[in-house]
Amino acid sequence: MADIRVAVAGAGGRMGAANIRAIAATPGLKLAAAFDRSGSPSIGKDATVLAGLEASGVPITDDVDVALAAADAVIDFTAPAASVPLAEKTAAKGLIHIIGTTGCSIEDDVAIRASGAKGGRIVKAGNFSLGLNILASLVKQAAAKLAEFDVEIIEMHHNRKVDAPSGTALMLGEAAAAGREISLADHSVRVRDGITGPRVAGTIGFATLRGGTVIGDHTVILAGPSERLELSHIAQDRSLFANGAMKALLWVASQQPGFYTMNDVLGLN
Ligand code: NAD
């Protein structure tokens, strides 16, 4: 079978580079195009050289249509304003679209899901790591069994991250809410400041730390009357997200068009 031709969106970014290295290391995948927003300093540079590999002759373009014309699949770790219209384009062309972008609003997610229903083959995940997705399923189980315990989620990321709480923290919050059969939107406490009063029972709290070059630390605390359970995940290298994205791409290539998550890829549903 011919290699799947992959275009990398946000090729000048940190995850863009990690995805380009992962494509080079994955049998069955071939880097076909790379693009970034117009005005990005990466435009015109050789995509693989920028990712620390040997030259491939694939320049980073700011013409998304040219990039998509050369591709069977797109890997997209960019920004919500880029991923939402890109999902429409990939669906219209029947391309695979792997989305790792975080910070999407509810409306953004509705629009991306709708593209999945219009012929797209989309996998979107707030975190593509295997360990983290296993953690989410443990959190769901623990939140259900320890129904009276207070759930608090702490995350730390590097000082250039622009959204908070992280997509992964929200994903863990969704897992806890699913275990309790409640809606996260109605029960989450995203900020505490000043005289907050006592903790409201049944809420799911978030705390955000930012600093240095931390790739992604997440801890879910389930605090009971005389004991505390802490479930943690530490990302040590961006390659783990990129490798998960490659796994998702290879998996969805043999699925029907639609919208999928990492739970589908890993058989955790
Ligand atoms: P980054 O800022 O290093 O890279 C983002 C890239 O996207 C930049 O090169 C930027 O120019 C580009 N971009 C922005 N708008 C664009 C557009 N319209 N078209 C094409 N390219 C565009 O950020 P990063 O650390 O690589 O993270 C990118 C995203 O991936 C963030 O949302 C981050 O939270 C998310 N992320 C997700 C996972 C996961 O497993 N799902 C893991 C790590 C990071």
PDB file of C-alpha atoms and ligand atoms in Angstrom:
ATOM      1  CA  MET A   1       0.000   0.000   0.000  1.00  0.00           C
ATOM      2  CA  ALA A   2       1.248   3.503  -0.831  1.00  0.00           C
ATOM      3  CA  ASP A   3       2.360   5.706   2.046  1.00  0.00           C
ATOM      4  CA  ILE A   4      -0.256   8.108   3.465  1.00  0.00           C
ATOM      5  CA  ARG A   5       0.718  11.645   2.383  1.00  0.00           C
ATOM      6  CA  VAL A   6       0.595  13.919   5.421  1.00  0.00           C
ATOM      7  CA  ALA A   7       0.448  17.730   5.615  1.00  0.00           C
ATOM      8  CA  VAL A   8       1.526  19.326   8.897  1.00  0.00           C
ATOM      9  CA  ALA A   9      -0.337  22.476   9.982  1.00  0.00           C
ATOM     10  CA  GLY A  10       1.544  24.838  12.293  1.00  0.00           C
ATOM     11  CA  ALA A  11       4.785  23.332  10.955  1.00  0.00           C
ATOM     12  CA  GLY A  12       6.824  26.164  12.471  1.00  0.00           C
ATOM     13  CA  GLY A  13       5.536  25.444  15.997  1.00  0.00           C
ATOM     14  CA  ARG A  14       6.813  23.186  18.792  1.00  0.00           C
ATOM     15  CA  MET A  15       4.283  20.417  18.128  1.00  0.00           C
ATOM     16  CA  GLY A  16       4.607  20.950  14.373  1.00  0.00           C
ATOM     17  CA  ALA A  17       8.304  20.043  14.621  1.00  0.00           C
ATOM     18  CA  ALA A  18       7.563  17.046  16.868  1.00  0.00           C
ATOM     19  CA  ASN A  19       4.930  15.832  14.371  1.00  0.00           C
ATOM     20  CA  ILE A  20       7.364  16.179  11.440  1.00  0.00           C
ATOM     21  CA  ARG A  21       9.956  14.066  13.325  1.00  0.00           C
ATOM     22  CA  ALA A  22       7.281  11.462  14.183  1.00  0.00           C
ATOM     23  CA  ILE A  23       6.115  11.232  10.541  1.00  0.00           C
ATOM     24  CA  ALA A  24       9.731  10.574   9.486  1.00  0.00           C
ATOM     25  CA  ALA A  25       9.965   7.779  12.070  1.00  0.00           C
ATOM     26  CA  THR A  26       6.619   6.113  11.250  1.00  0.00           C
ATOM     27  CA  PRO A  27       6.448   3.476   8.477  1.00  0.00           C
ATOM     28  CA  GLY A  28       3.485   4.064   6.152  1.00  0.00           C
ATOM     29  CA  LEU A  29       3.546   7.880   6.512  1.00  0.00           C
ATOM     30  CA  LYS A  30       5.251  10.447   4.274  1.00  0.00           C
ATOM     31  CA  LEU A  31       5.563  14.206   4.809  1.00  0.00           C
ATOM     32  CA  ALA A  32       3.881  15.701   1.729  1.00  0.00           C
ATOM     33  CA  ALA A  33       3.362  19.338   2.744  1.00  0.00           C
ATOM     34  CA  ALA A  34       3.852  21.746   5.623  1.00  0.00           C
ATOM     35  CA  PHE A  35       2.102  25.024   6.272  1.00  0.00           C
ATOM     36  CA  ASP A  36       1.820  27.787   8.835  1.00  0.00           C
ATOM     37  CA  ARG A  37       0.011  31.126   9.139  1.00  0.00           C
ATOM     38  CA  SER A  38       1.065  33.870   6.759  1.00  0.00           C
ATOM     39  CA  GLY A  39       3.617  36.096   8.464  1.00  0.00           C
ATOM     40  CA  SER A  40       5.143  33.202  10.411  1.00  0.00           C
ATOM     41  CA  PRO A  41       8.975  33.373  10.334  1.00  0.00           C
ATOM     42  CA  SER A  42       8.927  29.691   9.301  1.00  0.00           C
ATOM     43  CA  ILE A  43       7.418  30.381   5.846  1.00  0.00           C
ATOM     44  CA  GLY A  44       9.753  29.325   3.022  1.00  0.00           C
ATOM     45  CA  LYS A  45      12.027  27.246   5.277  1.00  0.00           C
ATOM     46  CA  ASP A  46      12.571  23.521   4.696  1.00  0.00           C
ATOM     47  CA  ALA A  47      10.131  21.800   7.081  1.00  0.00           C
ATOM     48  CA  THR A  48      12.354  18.872   8.060  1.00  0.00           C
ATOM     49  CA  VAL A  49      15.449  21.046   8.558  1.00  0.00           C
ATOM     50  CA  LEU A  50      13.419  23.261  10.910  1.00  0.00           C
ATOM     51  CA  ALA A  51      12.429  20.083  12.792  1.00  0.00           C
ATOM     52  CA  GLY A  52      16.105  19.128  13.204  1.00  0.00           C
ATOM     53  CA  LEU A  53      16.243  16.492  10.424  1.00  0.00           C
ATOM     54  CA  GLU A  54      17.903  16.335   7.002  1.00  0.00           C
ATOM     55  CA  ALA A  55      16.403  18.424   4.189  1.00  0.00           C
ATOM     56  CA  SER A  56      13.356  16.867   2.502  1.00  0.00           C
ATOM     57  CA  GLY A  57      12.616  19.567  -0.064  1.00  0.00           C
ATOM     58  CA  VAL A  58       9.236  20.271   1.569  1.00  0.00           C
ATOM     59  CA  PRO A  59       9.091  24.039   2.160  1.00  0.00           C
ATOM     60  CA  ILE A  60       6.674  25.532   4.707  1.00  0.00           C
ATOM     61  CA  THR A  61       3.996  27.405   2.771  1.00  0.00           C
ATOM     62  CA  ASP A  62       1.277  29.810   3.902  1.00  0.00           C
ATOM     63  CA  ASP A  63      -1.042  28.554   1.150  1.00  0.00           C
ATOM     64  CA  VAL A  64      -3.268  26.025   2.886  1.00  0.00           C
ATOM     65  CA  ASP A  65      -5.033  24.989  -0.360  1.00  0.00           C
ATOM     66  CA  VAL A  66      -1.729  24.115  -2.049  1.00  0.00           C
ATOM     67  CA  ALA A  67      -0.731  22.080   1.029  1.00  0.00           C
ATOM     68  CA  LEU A  68      -4.053  20.203   1.186  1.00  0.00           C
ATOM     69  CA  ALA A  69      -3.949  19.410  -2.549  1.00  0.00           C
ATOM     70  CA  ALA A  70      -0.809  17.307  -1.930  1.00  0.00           C
ATOM     71  CA  ALA A  71      -2.157  15.429   1.093  1.00  0.00           C
ATOM     72  CA  ASP A  72      -4.353  12.523   2.234  1.00  0.00           C
ATOM     73  CA  ALA A  73      -4.187  13.647   5.883  1.00  0.00           C
ATOM     74  CA  VAL A  74      -3.511  16.739   7.993  1.00  0.00           C
ATOM     75  CA  ILE A  75      -1.983  16.864  11.459  1.00  0.00           C
ATOM     76  CA  ASP A  76      -3.062  20.050  13.145  1.00  0.00           C
ATOM     77  CA  PHE A  77      -1.734  21.318  16.490  1.00  0.00           C
ATOM     78  CA  THR A  78      -2.324  25.045  15.961  1.00  0.00           C
ATOM     79  CA  ALA A  79      -5.021  27.340  17.363  1.00  0.00           C
ATOM     80  CA  PRO A  80      -8.852  27.196  17.444  1.00  0.00           C
ATOM     81  CA  ALA A  81      -9.140  29.989  14.844  1.00  0.00           C
ATOM     82  CA  ALA A  82      -7.121  27.807  12.468  1.00  0.00           C
ATOM     83  CA  SER A  83      -8.519  24.343  13.290  1.00  0.00           C
ATOM     84  CA  VAL A  84     -12.233  25.178  12.893  1.00  0.00           C
ATOM     85  CA  PRO A  85     -12.081  26.415   9.252  1.00  0.00           C
ATOM     86  CA  LEU A  86      -9.452  23.772   8.460  1.00  0.00           C
ATOM     87  CA  ALA A  87     -11.886  21.034   9.577  1.00  0.00           C
ATOM     88  CA  GLU A  88     -14.426  22.368   7.056  1.00  0.00           C
ATOM     89  CA  LYS A  89     -11.832  22.252   4.284  1.00  0.00           C
ATOM     90  CA  THR A  90     -10.565  18.754   5.134  1.00  0.00           C
ATOM     91  CA  ALA A  91     -14.154  17.439   5.355  1.00  0.00           C
ATOM     92  CA  ALA A  92     -15.007  18.920   1.947  1.00  0.00           C
ATOM     93  CA  LYS A  93     -11.973  17.124   0.465  1.00  0.00           C
ATOM     94  CA  GLY A  94     -12.560  13.860   2.392  1.00  0.00           C
ATOM     95  CA  LEU A  95      -9.154  14.105   4.100  1.00  0.00           C
ATOM     96  CA  ILE A  96      -8.113  12.666   7.452  1.00  0.00           C
ATOM     97  CA  HIS A  97      -7.752  15.438  10.049  1.00  0.00           C
ATOM     98  CA  ILE A  98      -5.955  14.829  13.353  1.00  0.00           C
ATOM     99  CA  ILE A  99      -6.597  17.774  15.708  1.00  0.00           C
ATOM    100  CA  GLY A 100      -4.530  18.351  18.859  1.00  0.00           C
ATOM    101  CA  THR A 101      -5.348  22.065  19.182  1.00  0.00           C
ATOM    102  CA  THR A 102      -6.601  23.019  22.651  1.00  0.00           C
ATOM    103  CA  GLY A 103      -8.527  26.038  23.913  1.00  0.00           C
ATOM    104  CA  CYS A 104     -11.536  25.399  21.639  1.00  0.00           C
ATOM    105  CA  SER A 105     -14.844  26.889  22.801  1.00  0.00           C
ATOM    106  CA  ILE A 106     -18.029  24.808  22.951  1.00  0.00           C
ATOM    107  CA  GLU A 107     -19.065  26.460  19.636  1.00  0.00           C
ATOM    108  CA  ASP A 108     -15.690  25.535  18.080  1.00  0.00           C
ATOM    109  CA  ASP A 109     -16.147  21.909  19.153  1.00  0.00           C
ATOM    110  CA  VAL A 110     -19.698  21.821  17.770  1.00  0.00           C
ATOM    111  CA  ALA A 111     -18.408  23.145  14.423  1.00  0.00           C
ATOM    112  CA  ILE A 112     -15.564  20.584  14.309  1.00  0.00           C
ATOM    113  CA  ARG A 113     -17.950  17.718  15.124  1.00  0.00           C
ATOM    114  CA  ALA A 114     -20.274  18.958  12.370  1.00  0.00           C
ATOM    115  CA  SER A 115     -17.390  18.719   9.887  1.00  0.00           C
ATOM    116  CA  GLY A 116     -16.952  15.096  11.000  1.00  0.00           C
ATOM    117  CA  ALA A 117     -20.596  14.505  10.050  1.00  0.00           C
ATOM    118  CA  LYS A 118     -20.044  16.090   6.630  1.00  0.00           C
ATOM    119  CA  GLY A 119     -17.501  13.627   5.286  1.00  0.00           C
ATOM    120  CA  GLY A 120     -14.494  14.453   7.454  1.00  0.00           C
ATOM    121  CA  ARG A 121     -12.496  11.727   9.161  1.00  0.00           C
ATOM    122  CA  ILE A 122     -11.499  13.574  12.326  1.00  0.00           C
ATOM    123  CA  VAL A 123      -9.734  12.504  15.509  1.00  0.00           C
ATOM    124  CA  LYS A 124      -9.614  15.305  18.088  1.00  0.00           C
ATOM    125  CA  ALA A 125      -8.031  14.934  21.526  1.00  0.00           C
ATOM    126  CA  GLY A 126      -6.940  17.356  24.233  1.00  0.00           C
ATOM    127  CA  ASN A 127      -4.077  14.959  24.867  1.00  0.00           C
ATOM    128  CA  PHE A 128      -2.744  12.265  22.530  1.00  0.00           C
ATOM    129  CA  SER A 129      -0.643  10.415  25.109  1.00  0.00           C
ATOM    130  CA  LEU A 130      -1.519   6.797  25.872  1.00  0.00           C
ATOM    131  CA  GLY A 131      -0.763   7.170  29.605  1.00  0.00           C
ATOM    132  CA  LEU A 132      -2.944  10.245  29.935  1.00  0.00           C
ATOM    133  CA  ASN A 133      -5.915   8.597  28.264  1.00  0.00           C
ATOM    134  CA  ILE A 134      -5.546   5.619  30.608  1.00  0.00           C
ATOM    135  CA  LEU A 135      -5.403   8.136  33.492  1.00  0.00           C
ATOM    136  CA  ALA A 136      -8.705   9.642  32.309  1.00  0.00           C
ATOM    137  CA  SER A 137     -10.383   6.257  32.450  1.00  0.00           C
ATOM    138  CA  LEU A 138      -8.981   5.680  35.984  1.00  0.00           C
ATOM    139  CA  VAL A 139     -10.266   9.118  37.043  1.00  0.00           C
ATOM    140  CA  LYS A 140     -13.744   8.287  35.748  1.00  0.00           C
ATOM    141  CA  GLN A 141     -13.735   5.056  37.739  1.00  0.00           C
ATOM    142  CA  ALA A 142     -12.364   6.672  40.930  1.00  0.00           C
ATOM    143  CA  ALA A 143     -14.813   9.607  40.770  1.00  0.00           C
ATOM    144  CA  ALA A 144     -17.717   7.163  40.457  1.00  0.00           C
ATOM    145  CA  LYS A 145     -16.589   4.890  43.309  1.00  0.00           C
ATOM    146  CA  LEU A 146     -15.506   7.729  45.644  1.00  0.00           C
ATOM    147  CA  ALA A 147     -18.698   9.693  45.086  1.00  0.00           C
ATOM    148  CA  GLU A 148     -18.378  11.797  48.274  1.00  0.00           C
ATOM    149  CA  PHE A 149     -14.740  12.826  47.724  1.00  0.00           C
ATOM    150  CA  ASP A 150     -13.853  16.352  46.545  1.00  0.00           C
ATOM    151  CA  VAL A 151     -12.212  16.375  43.087  1.00  0.00           C
ATOM    152  CA  GLU A 152      -9.460  18.926  42.385  1.00  0.00           C
ATOM    153  CA  ILE A 153      -7.327  19.045  39.234  1.00  0.00           C
ATOM    154  CA  ILE A 154      -3.899  20.717  39.179  1.00  0.00           C
ATOM    155  CA  GLU A 155      -1.934  21.324  35.990  1.00  0.00           C
ATOM    156  CA  MET A 156       1.419  22.927  35.181  1.00  0.00           C
ATOM    157  CA  HIS A 157       2.740  23.925  31.743  1.00  0.00           C
ATOM    158  CA  HIS A 158       5.532  26.031  30.215  1.00  0.00           C
ATOM    159  CA  ASN A 159       5.375  29.819  30.357  1.00  0.00           C
ATOM    160  CA  ARG A 160       4.339  30.224  26.682  1.00  0.00           C
ATOM    161  CA  LYS A 161       1.060  28.326  26.920  1.00  0.00           C
ATOM    162  CA  VAL A 162      -1.837  30.656  26.063  1.00  0.00           C
ATOM    163  CA  ASP A 163      -4.950  28.773  27.268  1.00  0.00           C
ATOM    164  CA  ALA A 164      -6.009  27.704  30.766  1.00  0.00           C
ATOM    165  CA  PRO A 165      -6.974  25.307  32.198  1.00  0.00           C
ATOM    166  CA  SER A 166      -5.159  23.017  29.755  1.00  0.00           C
ATOM    167  CA  GLY A 167      -7.195  20.913  27.331  1.00  0.00           C
ATOM    168  CA  THR A 168      -5.927  17.900  29.256  1.00  0.00           C
ATOM    169  CA  ALA A 169      -7.093  19.251  32.630  1.00  0.00           C
ATOM    170  CA  LEU A 170     -10.538  19.816  31.103  1.00  0.00           C
ATOM    171  CA  MET A 171     -10.473  16.309  29.653  1.00  0.00           C
ATOM    172  CA  LEU A 172      -9.721  14.918  33.141  1.00  0.00           C
ATOM    173  CA  GLY A 173     -12.548  17.090  34.518  1.00  0.00           C
ATOM    174  CA  GLU A 174     -14.888  15.635  31.893  1.00  0.00           C
ATOM    175  CA  ALA A 175     -13.788  12.137  32.949  1.00  0.00           C
ATOM    176  CA  ALA A 176     -14.554  12.879  36.625  1.00  0.00           C
ATOM    177  CA  ALA A 177     -17.900  14.430  35.655  1.00  0.00           C
ATOM    178  CA  ALA A 178     -18.753  11.386  33.517  1.00  0.00           C
ATOM    179  CA  GLY A 179     -17.958   9.121  36.500  1.00  0.00           C
ATOM    180  CA  ARG A 180     -20.385  11.176  38.616  1.00  0.00           C
ATOM    181  CA  GLU A 181     -22.946  11.446  35.783  1.00  0.00           C
ATOM    182  CA  ILE A 182     -22.975  15.255  36.027  1.00  0.00           C
ATOM    183  CA  SER A 183     -22.171  18.013  33.547  1.00  0.00           C
ATOM    184  CA  LEU A 184     -18.701  19.552  33.964  1.00  0.00           C
ATOM    185  CA  ALA A 185     -19.958  22.930  32.700  1.00  0.00           C
ATOM    186  CA  ASP A 186     -22.458  23.118  35.596  1.00  0.00           C
ATOM    187  CA  HIS A 187     -20.063  21.903  38.308  1.00  0.00           C
ATOM    188  CA  SER A 188     -16.597  23.253  37.505  1.00  0.00           C
ATOM    189  CA  VAL A 189     -14.808  25.905  39.586  1.00  0.00           C
ATOM    190  CA  ARG A 190     -12.097  27.326  37.332  1.00  0.00           C
ATOM    191  CA  VAL A 191     -10.849  30.197  39.550  1.00  0.00           C
ATOM    192  CA  ARG A 192     -10.805  30.933  43.296  1.00  0.00           C
ATOM    193  CA  ASP A 193      -9.855  34.333  44.676  1.00  0.00           C
ATOM    194  CA  GLY A 194     -10.694  36.270  47.854  1.00  0.00           C
ATOM    195  CA  ILE A 195     -13.478  35.248  50.255  1.00  0.00           C
ATOM    196  CA  THR A 196     -14.823  32.279  48.363  1.00  0.00           C
ATOM    197  CA  GLY A 197     -16.807  30.661  51.190  1.00  0.00           C
ATOM    198  CA  PRO A 198     -16.599  26.937  51.862  1.00  0.00           C
ATOM    199  CA  ARG A 199     -16.171  24.500  49.015  1.00  0.00           C
ATOM    200  CA  VAL A 200     -19.473  23.587  47.344  1.00  0.00           C
ATOM    201  CA  ALA A 201     -19.975  19.818  47.530  1.00  0.00           C
ATOM    202  CA  GLY A 202     -19.943  18.032  44.191  1.00  0.00           C
ATOM    203  CA  THR A 203     -17.895  20.668  42.353  1.00  0.00           C
ATOM    204  CA  ILE A 204     -14.753  19.889  40.346  1.00  0.00           C
ATOM    205  CA  GLY A 205     -11.977  22.425  41.000  1.00  0.00           C
ATOM    206  CA  PHE A 206      -9.123  23.475  38.730  1.00  0.00           C
ATOM    207  CA  ALA A 207      -5.780  25.099  39.573  1.00  0.00           C
ATOM    208  CA  THR A 208      -3.360  26.304  36.898  1.00  0.00           C
ATOM    209  CA  LEU A 209       0.418  26.773  37.249  1.00  0.00           C
ATOM    210  CA  ARG A 210       2.631  28.238  34.497  1.00  0.00           C
ATOM    211  CA  GLY A 211       6.419  28.382  34.352  1.00  0.00           C
ATOM    212  CA  GLY A 212       9.677  27.387  32.703  1.00  0.00           C
ATOM    213  CA  THR A 213       9.685  24.682  30.067  1.00  0.00           C
ATOM    214  CA  VAL A 214       7.307  22.195  31.738  1.00  0.00           C
ATOM    215  CA  ILE A 215       5.774  20.072  28.966  1.00  0.00           C
ATOM    216  CA  GLY A 216       2.674  19.019  30.920  1.00  0.00           C
ATOM    217  CA  ASP A 217       2.054  17.826  34.498  1.00  0.00           C
ATOM    218  CA  HIS A 218      -1.447  16.859  35.653  1.00  0.00           C
ATOM    219  CA  THR A 219      -2.660  15.612  39.033  1.00  0.00           C
ATOM    220  CA  VAL A 220      -6.211  14.694  39.969  1.00  0.00           C
ATOM    221  CA  ILE A 221      -6.792  14.741  43.735  1.00  0.00           C
ATOM    222  CA  LEU A 222      -9.769  12.946  45.267  1.00  0.00           C
ATOM    223  CA  ALA A 223      -9.936  14.230  48.848  1.00  0.00           C
ATOM    224  CA  GLY A 224     -12.090  12.344  51.362  1.00  0.00           C
ATOM    225  CA  PRO A 225     -12.708  12.783  55.096  1.00  0.00           C
ATOM    226  CA  SER A 226      -9.509  11.052  56.248  1.00  0.00           C
ATOM    227  CA  GLU A 227      -7.671  10.008  53.125  1.00  0.00           C
ATOM    228  CA  ARG A 228      -6.610  11.423  49.772  1.00  0.00           C
ATOM    229  CA  LEU A 229      -6.049   9.701  46.445  1.00  0.00           C
ATOM    230  CA  GLU A 230      -3.730  11.411  43.935  1.00  0.00           C
ATOM    231  CA  LEU A 231      -3.479  10.298  40.314  1.00  0.00           C
ATOM    232  CA  SER A 232      -0.706  11.958  38.305  1.00  0.00           C
ATOM    233  CA  HIS A 233       0.751  12.045  34.825  1.00  0.00           C
ATOM    234  CA  ILE A 234       3.999  13.738  33.772  1.00  0.00           C
ATOM    235  CA  ALA A 235       4.827  14.349  30.108  1.00  0.00           C
ATOM    236  CA  GLN A 236       8.603  14.251  29.635  1.00  0.00           C
ATOM    237  CA  ASP A 237       8.887  14.873  25.897  1.00  0.00           C
ATOM    238  CA  ARG A 238       6.581  16.251  23.168  1.00  0.00           C
ATOM    239  CA  SER A 239       7.248  13.132  21.102  1.00  0.00           C
ATOM    240  CA  LEU A 240       4.672  11.255  23.180  1.00  0.00           C
ATOM    241  CA  PHE A 241       1.877  13.504  21.856  1.00  0.00           C
ATOM    242  CA  ALA A 242       3.205  13.260  18.292  1.00  0.00           C
ATOM    243  CA  ASN A 243       3.472   9.454  18.504  1.00  0.00           C
ATOM    244  CA  GLY A 244      -0.141   9.305  19.738  1.00  0.00           C
ATOM    245  CA  ALA A 245      -1.200  11.507  16.822  1.00  0.00           C
ATOM    246  CA  MET A 246       0.509   9.080  14.372  1.00  0.00           C
ATOM    247  CA  LYS A 247      -1.291   6.157  16.029  1.00  0.00           C
ATOM    248  CA  ALA A 248      -4.612   8.009  15.647  1.00  0.00           C
ATOM    249  CA  LEU A 249      -3.862   8.771  11.983  1.00  0.00           C
ATOM    250  CA  LEU A 250      -3.069   5.152  11.123  1.00  0.00           C
ATOM    251  CA  TRP A 251      -6.171   3.965  13.035  1.00  0.00           C
ATOM    252  CA  VAL A 252      -8.656   6.404  11.472  1.00  0.00           C
ATOM    253  CA  ALA A 253      -7.368   5.659   7.959  1.00  0.00           C
ATOM    254  CA  SER A 254      -9.360   2.409   8.077  1.00  0.00           C
ATOM    255  CA  GLN A 255     -12.514   3.872   9.701  1.00  0.00           C
ATOM    256  CA  GLN A 256     -15.675   5.337   8.200  1.00  0.00           C
ATOM    257  CA  PRO A 257     -15.873   9.145   8.002  1.00  0.00           C
ATOM    258  CA  GLY A 258     -16.950  10.672  11.314  1.00  0.00           C
ATOM    259  CA  PHE A 259     -15.727  12.350  14.485  1.00  0.00           C
ATOM    260  CA  TYR A 260     -13.560  10.279  16.848  1.00  0.00           C
ATOM    261  CA  THR A 261     -11.560  10.772  20.059  1.00  0.00           C
ATOM    262  CA  MET A 262      -8.508   8.999  21.521  1.00  0.00           C
ATOM    263  CA  ASN A 263     -10.916   6.769  23.477  1.00  0.00           C
ATOM    264  CA  ASP A 264     -12.062   5.345  20.137  1.00  0.00           C
ATOM    265  CA  VAL A 265      -8.466   4.926  18.920  1.00  0.00           C
ATOM    266  CA  LEU A 266      -7.417   3.130  22.127  1.00  0.00           C
ATOM    267  CA  GLY A 267     -10.638   1.113  22.491  1.00  0.00           C
ATOM    268  CA  LEU A 268     -11.401   2.713  25.889  1.00  0.00           C
ATOM    269  CA  ASN A 269     -15.093   3.452  25.204  1.00  0.00           C
TER     270      ASN A 269
HETATM  271  P1  NAD B   1       3.249  26.764  19.089  1.00  0.00           P
HETATM  272  O1  NAD B   1       2.832  28.183  19.354  1.00  0.00           O
HETATM  273  O2  NAD B   1       4.692  26.395  19.229  1.00  0.00           O
HETATM  274  O3  NAD B   1       2.805  26.359  17.596  1.00  0.00           O
HETATM  275  C1  NAD B   1       1.567  26.695  17.021  1.00  0.00           C
HETATM  276  C2  NAD B   1       1.803  26.900  15.529  1.00  0.00           C
HETATM  277  O4  NAD B   1       0.545  27.049  14.873  1.00  0.00           O
HETATM  278  C3  NAD B   1       2.631  28.192  15.261  1.00  0.00           C
HETATM  279  O5  NAD B   1       3.679  27.883  14.353  1.00  0.00           O
HETATM  280  C4  NAD B   1       1.588  29.109  14.632  1.00  0.00           C
HETATM  281  O6  NAD B   1       2.159  30.045  13.747  1.00  0.00           O
HETATM  282  C5  NAD B   1       0.699  28.079  13.924  1.00  0.00           C
HETATM  283  N1  NAD B   1      -0.571  28.645  13.487  1.00  0.00           N
HETATM  284  C6  NAD B   1      -1.379  29.520  14.128  1.00  0.00           C
HETATM  285  N2  NAD B   1      -2.426  29.844  13.336  1.00  0.00           N
HETATM  286  C7  NAD B   1      -2.272  29.129  12.178  1.00  0.00           C
HETATM  287  C8  NAD B   1      -3.025  29.053  10.955  1.00  0.00           C
HETATM  288  N3  NAD B   1      -4.138  29.776  10.764  1.00  0.00           N
HETATM  289  N4  NAD B   1      -2.599  28.197   9.986  1.00  0.00           N
HETATM  290  C9  NAD B   1      -1.473  27.472  10.150  1.00  0.00           C
HETATM  291  N5  NAD B   1      -0.695  27.538  11.271  1.00  0.00           N
HETATM  292  C10 NAD B   1      -1.113  28.358  12.269  1.00  0.00           C
HETATM  293  O7  NAD B   1       2.333  25.875  20.026  1.00  0.00           O
HETATM  294  P2  NAD B   1       2.511  24.325  20.391  1.00  0.00           P
HETATM  295  O8  NAD B   1       3.174  24.192  21.713  1.00  0.00           O
HETATM  296  O9  NAD B   1       3.076  23.588  19.216  1.00  0.00           O
HETATM  297  O10 NAD B   1       0.983  23.910  20.613  1.00  0.00           O
HETATM  298  C11 NAD B   1       0.042  24.029  19.580  1.00  0.00           C
HETATM  299  C12 NAD B   1      -1.320  23.563  20.079  1.00  0.00           C
HETATM  300  O11 NAD B   1      -1.263  22.158  20.397  1.00  0.00           O
HETATM  301  C13 NAD B   1      -1.791  24.267  21.364  1.00  0.00           C
HETATM  302  O12 NAD B   1      -3.192  24.430  21.290  1.00  0.00           O
HETATM  303  C14 NAD B   1      -1.408  23.276  22.455  1.00  0.00           C
HETATM  304  O13 NAD B   1      -2.148  23.421  23.634  1.00  0.00           O
HETATM  305  C15 NAD B   1      -1.731  21.988  21.735  1.00  0.00           C
HETATM  306  N6  NAD B   1      -1.124  20.755  22.279  1.00  0.00           N
HETATM  307  C16 NAD B   1      -1.892  19.657  22.267  1.00  0.00           C
HETATM  308  C17 NAD B   1      -1.387  18.440  22.685  1.00  0.00           C
HETATM  309  C18 NAD B   1      -2.261  17.217  22.585  1.00  0.00           C
HETATM  310  O14 NAD B   1      -1.792  16.102  22.887  1.00  0.00           O
HETATM  311  N7  NAD B   1      -3.516  17.373  22.138  1.00  0.00           N
HETATM  312  C19 NAD B   1      -0.063  18.366  23.134  1.00  0.00           C
HETATM  313  C20 NAD B   1       0.733  19.516  23.131  1.00  0.00           C
HETATM  314  C21 NAD B   1       0.193  20.717  22.680  1.00  0.00           C
END
